[in-house]
CSV table of C-alpha atoms and ligand atoms in Angstrom, one decimal:
chain,number,residue,atom,x,y,z
A,1,MET,CA,6.9,30.4,63.1
A,2,LYS,CA,6.8,30.4,66.9
A,3,THR,CA,6.9,27.4,69.2
A,4,ASP,CA,3.2,27.8,70.0
A,5,SER,CA,2.1,28.3,66.3
A,6,PRO,CA,-0.4,25.7,65.1
A,7,ILE,CA,1.5,23.5,62.7
A,8,TYR,CA,0.0,20.8,60.5
A,9,VAL,CA,2.2,17.9,59.4
A,10,ALA,CA,0.4,16.2,56.6
A,11,GLY,CA,1.8,12.6,56.5
A,12,HIS,CA,3.1,12.5,60.0
A,13,THR,CA,3.3,8.7,60.2
A,14,GLY,CA,5.6,8.2,57.3
A,15,LEU,CA,9.4,8.2,57.1
A,16,VAL,CA,9.7,11.9,56.6
A,17,GLY,CA,6.6,12.9,58.7
A,18,SER,CA,7.6,11.0,61.8
A,19,ALA,CA,11.2,12.4,61.6
A,20,LEU,CA,9.7,15.9,61.3
A,21,VAL,CA,7.5,15.4,64.3
A,22,ARG,CA,10.5,14.2,66.4
A,23,THR,CA,12.5,17.3,65.3
A,24,LEU,CA,9.7,19.8,65.9
A,25,ARG,CA,9.0,18.4,69.3
A,26,SER,CA,12.7,18.4,70.2
A,27,GLN,CA,12.8,22.1,69.2
A,28,GLY,CA,10.0,22.9,71.5
A,29,TYR,CA,7.1,23.2,69.0
A,30,THR,CA,4.0,22.3,71.1
A,31,ARG,CA,0.9,22.8,68.8
A,32,LEU,CA,1.3,20.1,66.2
A,33,LEU,CA,-1.9,19.1,64.3
A,34,LEU,CA,-1.6,15.5,63.3
A,35,ARG,CA,-4.3,13.3,61.6
A,36,GLU,CA,-4.0,9.7,60.6
A,37,ARG,CA,-5.3,8.6,57.2
A,38,LYS,CA,-8.3,6.9,58.8
A,39,ASP,CA,-9.3,10.2,60.4
A,40,LEU,CA,-8.6,12.5,57.5
A,41,ASP,CA,-8.3,11.2,53.9
A,42,LEU,CA,-6.2,13.7,52.0
A,43,ILE,CA,-7.9,12.9,48.7
A,44,ASP,CA,-11.3,13.9,50.2
A,45,GLN,CA,-11.6,17.6,49.2
A,46,SER,CA,-14.5,18.4,51.5
A,47,ALA,CA,-13.0,16.6,54.5
A,48,VAL,CA,-9.7,18.4,54.0
A,49,ALA,CA,-11.3,21.8,53.5
A,50,GLY,CA,-13.3,21.2,56.7
A,51,PHE,CA,-10.2,20.3,58.7
A,52,PHE,CA,-8.4,23.5,57.6
A,53,GLU,CA,-11.5,25.7,58.3
A,54,LYS,CA,-11.9,24.1,61.8
A,55,GLU,CA,-8.3,23.8,62.9
A,56,ARG,CA,-6.8,26.9,61.2
A,57,PRO,CA,-3.1,25.8,61.0
A,58,GLU,CA,-0.7,28.6,60.3
A,59,TYR,CA,2.1,26.5,59.0
A,60,VAL,CA,1.9,23.3,56.9
A,61,PHE,CA,4.5,20.6,56.1
A,62,LEU,CA,3.1,18.7,53.1
A,63,VAL,CA,5.1,15.5,53.3
A,64,ALA,CA,2.3,13.1,52.6
A,65,GLY,CA,2.2,11.0,49.5
A,66,ARG,CA,2.4,7.6,47.9
A,67,VAL,CA,6.1,6.6,47.9
A,68,GLY,CA,8.1,3.6,47.1
A,69,GLY,CA,11.2,2.1,45.4
A,70,ILE,CA,11.9,1.5,41.7
A,71,HIS,CA,9.8,-1.7,41.5
A,72,ALA,CA,6.7,-0.1,43.2
A,73,ASN,CA,6.9,3.0,41.0
A,74,ASP,CA,7.1,0.9,37.9
A,75,SER,CA,4.4,-1.5,39.0
A,76,TYR,CA,1.7,0.9,40.3
A,77,PRO,CA,1.9,4.0,37.9
A,78,ALA,CA,-1.8,4.8,38.2
A,79,GLU,CA,-1.8,4.9,42.0
A,80,PHE,CA,1.4,6.8,42.2
A,81,ILE,CA,0.3,9.6,39.8
A,82,TYR,CA,-3.3,9.8,41.0
A,83,GLU,CA,-2.8,9.7,44.8
A,84,ASN,CA,0.1,12.2,44.7
A,85,LEU,CA,-1.7,14.6,42.3
A,86,MET,CA,-4.9,14.5,44.4
A,87,ILE,CA,-3.1,15.0,47.7
A,88,GLU,CA,-1.1,18.0,46.5
A,89,ALA,CA,-4.1,19.8,44.8
A,90,THR,CA,-6.4,19.1,47.7
A,91,VAL,CA,-4.1,20.3,50.5
A,92,ILE,CA,-2.6,23.3,48.7
A,93,GLN,CA,-6.1,24.6,47.7
A,94,ALA,CA,-7.5,24.1,51.2
A,95,ALA,CA,-4.4,25.7,52.9
A,96,TRP,CA,-4.6,28.8,50.7
A,97,ARG,CA,-8.4,29.1,51.2
A,98,ALA,CA,-7.9,28.8,55.0
A,99,GLY,CA,-5.3,31.6,55.1
A,100,VAL,CA,-2.3,29.4,56.0
A,101,LYS,CA,0.8,31.6,56.4
A,102,LYS,CA,3.3,29.2,54.8
A,103,LEU,CA,3.4,25.8,53.3
A,104,LEU,CA,6.4,23.6,52.6
A,105,PHE,CA,6.0,20.9,49.9
A,106,THR,CA,8.5,18.1,49.3
A,107,GLY,CA,9.2,16.4,46.0
A,108,SER,CA,12.1,14.1,45.1
A,109,SER,CA,15.3,14.1,43.0
A,110,CYS,CA,13.5,11.9,40.4
A,111,ILE,CA,11.8,15.1,39.1
A,112,TYR,CA,15.0,15.9,37.2
A,113,PRO,CA,15.7,14.6,33.7
A,114,LYS,CA,17.2,11.1,33.5
A,115,LEU,CA,20.4,12.4,31.8
A,116,ALA,CA,20.7,15.7,33.7
A,117,PRO,CA,24.3,17.0,34.1
A,118,GLN,CA,25.7,16.0,37.5
A,119,PRO,CA,25.6,17.3,40.2
A,120,ILE,CA,22.0,18.3,39.4
A,121,LYS,CA,21.2,22.0,39.7
A,122,GLU,CA,17.6,23.2,40.4
A,123,GLU,CA,17.6,24.9,37.0
A,124,CYS,CA,17.6,21.5,35.3
A,125,LEU,CA,13.9,21.0,36.1
A,126,LEU,CA,11.9,20.3,32.9
A,127,SER,CA,15.0,20.3,30.7
A,128,GLY,CA,14.7,16.7,29.4
A,129,PRO,CA,13.0,13.3,29.5
A,130,LEU,CA,12.3,11.6,32.8
A,131,GLU,CA,13.4,8.2,34.0
A,132,PRO,CA,10.6,5.9,32.7
A,133,THR,CA,10.3,3.7,35.8
A,134,ASN,CA,9.3,6.7,37.9
A,135,GLU,CA,7.9,9.3,35.4
A,136,TRP,CA,4.4,9.0,36.9
A,137,TYR,CA,5.5,9.9,40.4
A,138,ALA,CA,7.9,12.5,39.0
A,139,LEU,CA,5.2,14.2,37.0
A,140,ALA,CA,2.9,14.4,40.0
A,141,LYS,CA,5.6,16.0,42.0
A,142,ILE,CA,6.4,18.4,39.2
A,143,ALA,CA,2.7,19.3,39.1
A,144,GLY,CA,2.9,19.9,42.9
A,145,ILE,CA,5.8,22.3,42.3
A,146,LYS,CA,3.9,24.2,39.7
A,147,LEU,CA,0.8,24.3,41.9
A,148,ALA,CA,2.8,25.9,44.7
A,149,GLN,CA,4.4,28.4,42.2
A,150,ALA,CA,1.1,29.2,40.6
A,151,TYR,CA,-0.6,29.9,44.0
A,152,ARG,CA,2.3,32.2,44.9
A,153,LYS,CA,2.1,34.0,41.6
A,154,GLN,CA,-1.7,34.5,41.5
A,155,HIS,CA,-2.5,34.7,45.3
A,156,GLY,CA,0.9,35.6,46.9
A,157,PHE,CA,0.6,32.3,48.8
A,158,ASN,CA,3.9,31.6,50.6
A,159,ALA,CA,4.5,28.0,49.4
A,160,ILE,CA,8.1,26.7,49.1
A,161,CYS,CA,9.3,23.4,47.6
A,162,ALA,CA,12.2,21.2,48.9
A,163,MET,CA,13.6,18.5,46.6
A,164,PRO,CA,15.3,15.8,48.7
A,165,THR,CA,17.6,13.1,47.4
A,166,ASN,CA,17.1,9.4,48.3
A,167,LEU,CA,16.2,9.1,52.0
A,168,TYR,CA,16.7,6.4,54.6
A,169,GLY,CA,16.4,6.0,58.4
A,170,PRO,CA,14.2,4.8,61.3
A,171,GLY,CA,10.5,4.4,60.3
A,172,ASP,CA,11.4,3.3,56.7
A,173,ASN,CA,9.5,0.7,54.7
A,174,PHE,CA,11.4,-2.7,54.7
A,175,ASP,CA,9.0,-4.5,52.4
A,176,LEU,CA,11.2,-6.2,49.8
A,177,LYS,CA,8.9,-5.5,46.9
A,178,THR,CA,7.9,-1.8,47.6
A,179,SER,CA,10.9,-0.4,49.5
A,180,HIS,CA,13.9,1.6,48.4
A,181,VAL,CA,17.3,0.1,48.1
A,182,LEU,CA,18.9,0.8,51.5
A,183,PRO,CA,16.2,-0.8,53.7
A,184,ALA,CA,16.0,-3.7,51.2
A,185,LEU,CA,19.7,-4.4,51.5
A,186,ILE,CA,19.6,-4.2,55.3
A,187,ARG,CA,16.8,-6.7,55.5
A,188,LYS,CA,18.2,-9.0,52.7
A,189,PHE,CA,21.7,-9.2,54.3
A,190,HIS,CA,20.3,-9.6,57.8
A,191,GLU,CA,18.0,-12.5,56.8
A,192,ALA,CA,20.8,-14.0,54.7
A,193,ARG,CA,23.2,-13.9,57.7
A,194,LEU,CA,20.6,-15.5,60.1
A,195,ALA,CA,20.0,-18.2,57.5
A,196,ALA,CA,23.7,-18.6,56.8
A,197,ALA,CA,22.8,-18.3,53.1
A,198,PRO,CA,25.7,-18.6,50.7
A,199,GLU,CA,24.5,-15.7,48.6
A,200,ALA,CA,22.1,-12.6,48.6
A,201,VAL,CA,20.5,-11.3,45.5
A,202,VAL,CA,20.6,-7.6,44.7
A,203,TRP,CA,18.7,-5.9,41.9
A,204,GLY,CA,20.2,-4.5,38.7
A,205,THR,CA,23.9,-4.4,37.8
A,206,GLY,CA,25.3,-2.6,40.8
A,207,THR,CA,26.7,0.2,38.7
A,208,PRO,CA,24.1,2.9,39.2
A,209,ARG,CA,25.1,5.7,41.6
A,210,ARG,CA,22.9,7.1,44.4
A,211,GLU,CA,23.1,9.8,47.0
A,212,PHE,CA,21.6,9.1,50.5
A,213,LEU,CA,20.4,11.5,53.1
A,214,HIS,CA,19.4,10.4,56.7
A,215,VAL,CA,15.8,11.4,57.3
A,216,ASN,CA,16.7,13.2,60.5
A,217,ASP,CA,18.9,15.5,58.5
A,218,LEU,CA,16.1,16.1,56.1
A,219,ALA,CA,13.7,17.0,58.9
A,220,ASP,CA,16.3,19.4,60.2
A,221,ALA,CA,16.6,21.0,56.7
A,222,LEU,CA,12.8,21.3,56.3
A,223,LEU,CA,12.5,23.2,59.6
A,224,PHE,CA,15.5,25.3,58.6
A,225,LEU,CA,13.8,26.2,55.2
A,226,MET,CA,10.4,26.8,56.9
A,227,LEU,CA,12.1,29.4,59.1
A,228,ARG,CA,14.4,31.0,56.5
A,229,TYR,CA,13.4,30.4,52.9
A,230,ASP,CA,10.6,32.3,51.1
A,231,GLN,CA,11.5,31.9,47.4
A,232,SER,CA,9.5,30.5,44.5
A,233,GLY,CA,12.4,28.6,43.3
A,234,ILE,CA,12.7,24.9,44.3
A,235,ILE,CA,15.7,24.0,46.6
A,236,ASN,CA,17.7,20.7,46.7
A,237,VAL,CA,18.4,18.9,49.9
A,238,GLY,CA,21.1,16.3,50.0
A,239,THR,CA,24.7,15.5,50.9
A,240,GLY,CA,26.2,16.2,47.4
A,241,GLN,CA,28.0,12.8,47.7
A,242,ASP,CA,27.1,9.5,45.9
A,243,LEU,CA,28.3,6.0,45.5
A,244,THR,CA,27.6,2.9,43.4
A,245,ILE,CA,25.0,0.4,44.5
A,246,ARG,CA,27.9,-2.1,44.6
A,247,ASP,CA,29.8,0.0,47.1
A,248,LEU,CA,26.7,0.6,49.1
A,249,CYS,CA,26.3,-3.2,49.4
A,250,GLU,CA,29.8,-3.5,50.8
A,251,ILE,CA,29.0,-0.9,53.6
A,252,VAL,CA,25.7,-2.6,54.5
A,253,ARG,CA,27.3,-6.0,54.4
A,254,GLU,CA,29.9,-4.8,56.9
A,255,VAL,CA,27.3,-3.2,59.2
A,256,VAL,CA,25.1,-6.3,59.2
A,257,GLY,CA,28.0,-8.7,59.3
A,258,TYR,CA,27.0,-10.8,56.3
A,259,LYS,CA,29.9,-12.9,54.9
A,260,GLY,CA,28.2,-14.6,51.9
A,261,ARG,CA,28.4,-13.7,48.2
A,262,ILE,CA,26.4,-10.7,46.7
A,263,VAL,CA,24.9,-11.6,43.4
A,264,PHE,CA,23.4,-9.0,41.0
A,265,ASP,CA,20.2,-9.8,39.1
A,266,SER,CA,20.5,-7.7,35.9
A,267,GLY,CA,16.9,-8.8,35.1
A,268,MET,CA,15.7,-6.1,37.5
A,269,PRO,CA,15.8,-2.4,36.5
A,270,ASP,CA,18.8,-0.1,37.3
A,271,GLY,CA,16.7,3.0,36.7
A,272,THR,CA,18.6,6.3,36.5
A,273,LEU,CA,22.4,5.7,36.3
A,274,ARG,CA,23.2,8.7,38.4
A,275,LYS,CA,21.3,11.5,40.3
A,276,VAL,CA,23.5,13.4,42.7
A,277,LEU,CA,22.2,16.8,43.7
A,278,ASP,CA,23.9,20.2,43.6
A,279,ILE,CA,23.3,21.5,47.1
A,280,SER,CA,25.1,24.8,46.8
A,281,ARG,CA,21.8,26.8,47.2
A,282,ILE,CA,20.9,25.4,50.7
A,283,ARG,CA,24.6,25.4,51.7
A,284,SER,CA,24.7,29.1,50.8
A,285,LEU,CA,21.9,29.6,53.4
A,286,GLY,CA,24.1,27.9,56.0
A,287,TRP,CA,22.6,24.4,56.1
A,288,ARG,CA,24.8,21.2,56.3
A,289,PRO,CA,23.8,17.5,56.7
A,290,LYS,CA,25.2,16.0,60.0
A,291,THR,CA,25.0,12.2,59.6
A,292,SER,CA,27.6,10.3,57.7
A,293,LEU,CA,26.3,7.4,55.6
A,294,LYS,CA,28.1,4.7,57.7
A,295,GLU,CA,26.8,6.2,61.0
A,296,GLY,CA,23.3,6.5,59.5
A,297,ILE,CA,23.2,2.9,58.3
A,298,GLU,CA,24.5,1.6,61.7
A,299,GLN,CA,21.8,3.6,63.4
A,300,THR,CA,19.1,2.4,61.0
A,301,TYR,CA,20.2,-1.2,61.4
A,302,ARG,CA,19.9,-0.9,65.2
A,303,TRP,CA,16.4,0.5,64.7
A,304,TYR,CA,15.5,-2.3,62.3
A,305,CYS,CA,16.7,-4.9,64.7
A,306,SER,CA,14.7,-3.3,67.6
A,307,THR,CA,11.5,-3.7,65.4
A,308,LEU,CA,12.1,-7.4,65.1
A,309,GLN,CA,12.0,-8.0,68.8
B,401,GFB,O1,16.0,2.9,45.9
B,401,GFB,P1,15.5,2.5,44.6
B,401,GFB,O2,14.3,1.6,44.6
B,401,GFB,O3,15.1,3.8,43.8
B,401,GFB,O4,16.7,1.8,43.8
B,401,GFB,P2,15.6,4.8,42.7
B,401,GFB,C1,17.9,2.4,43.7
B,401,GFB,C2,18.9,1.4,43.0
B,401,GFB,O5,19.1,0.3,43.8
B,401,GFB,C3,18.3,0.9,41.6
B,401,GFB,C4,19.0,-0.9,43.0
B,401,GFB,O6,19.4,0.8,40.7
B,401,GFB,C5,17.9,-0.6,42.0
B,401,GFB,O7,18.0,-1.4,40.9
B,401,GFB,N1,18.6,-2.0,43.9
B,401,GFB,C6,19.4,-3.1,44.1
B,401,GFB,C7,17.5,-2.2,44.6
B,401,GFB,N2,18.7,-4.0,44.9
B,401,GFB,C8,17.6,-3.4,45.3
B,401,GFB,C9,16.5,-3.9,46.1
B,401,GFB,O8,16.5,-4.9,46.7
B,401,GFB,N3,15.4,-3.0,46.2
B,401,GFB,C10,15.4,-1.8,45.6
B,401,GFB,N4,14.3,-1.0,45.7
B,401,GFB,N5,16.4,-1.3,44.8
B,401,GFB,C11,13.3,6.0,43.2
B,401,GFB,C12,12.1,6.5,42.5
B,401,GFB,O9,14.2,5.5,42.3
B,401,GFB,O10,13.9,7.0,44.0
B,401,GFB,C13,11.1,7.1,43.5
B,401,GFB,O11,11.5,5.4,41.8
B,401,GFB,C14,11.8,8.1,44.4
B,401,GFB,O12,10.1,7.7,42.8
B,401,GFB,C15,13.0,7.5,45.0
B,401,GFB,O13,12.3,9.2,43.6
B,401,GFB,C16,13.8,8.4,45.9
B,401,GFB,O14,16.6,5.7,43.2
B,401,GFB,O15,16.0,4.0,41.5
């Protein structure tokens, strides 16, 4: 991939897509093909095929999809499985037909079995039952992996699949119903501090463990893989470190400066109790995350506050 290669970033306005555009531009890539949903519906097969035939991208980052936290996944299963399945099938087919040189597809660590041995190796895929709250999304992403591997096997199509852990950073969704845990905690504690509320409510029991990767580090890893990885096997992207939701609350509380009580609502789902990734494969290629969790949360909180002005 050269700096003047035509590169299509599907999903460029989202958390991952916007970080990828920042990274590509900062690395001198000048021919980015970007289309907003209103201009190109990725579920519309003829529109997508037309776009690829006309624009002829050589490289594709397929980071578009319907995403959300545990409550959104559990509440909108039909939309999560349909939209993600359709986007993957439509873009991968059109990319192959139009002679794209290489496509990178992103999934999520929820593709792995709920009780996978930790840290989770790539080989654990399809070795046990999924977490029920996100099985719809997970199955759509697993189908995306198999699509990529099938097009490589039958057509020699160079599609690779990166499996990131839980992400956070600037450009995230801070809606308290549909977001992931980290932006939700930042917003809840921020609003509780402003309101001098005696307590803030957090979902679940606080005991689940999660791993968090700053989205700028993911964007860096995706460019790294697009330039250096050409295997059929999926590859994990994370930090290899996790913590309990209870400990995460303490870090966010400190960053936001909230002094009140944190109350856990065990009526809300915990989801998977642990899903930390084994990142030895990407490490062996020479990639390392750069952002510590504390730094990343401080930077994200500053960004969140800048959006409130
Ligand atoms: O980030 P999160 O929604 O996704 O939840 P998952 C992580 C943990 O944080 C769960 C707890 O145990 C939640 O119960 N939690 C506590 C909260 N308070 C909150 C809150 O206010 N909001 C949210 N959202 N969580 C998702 C999958 O699972 O991970 C997706 O459903 C995707 O498909 C994503 O894979 C990366 O880590 O549980």
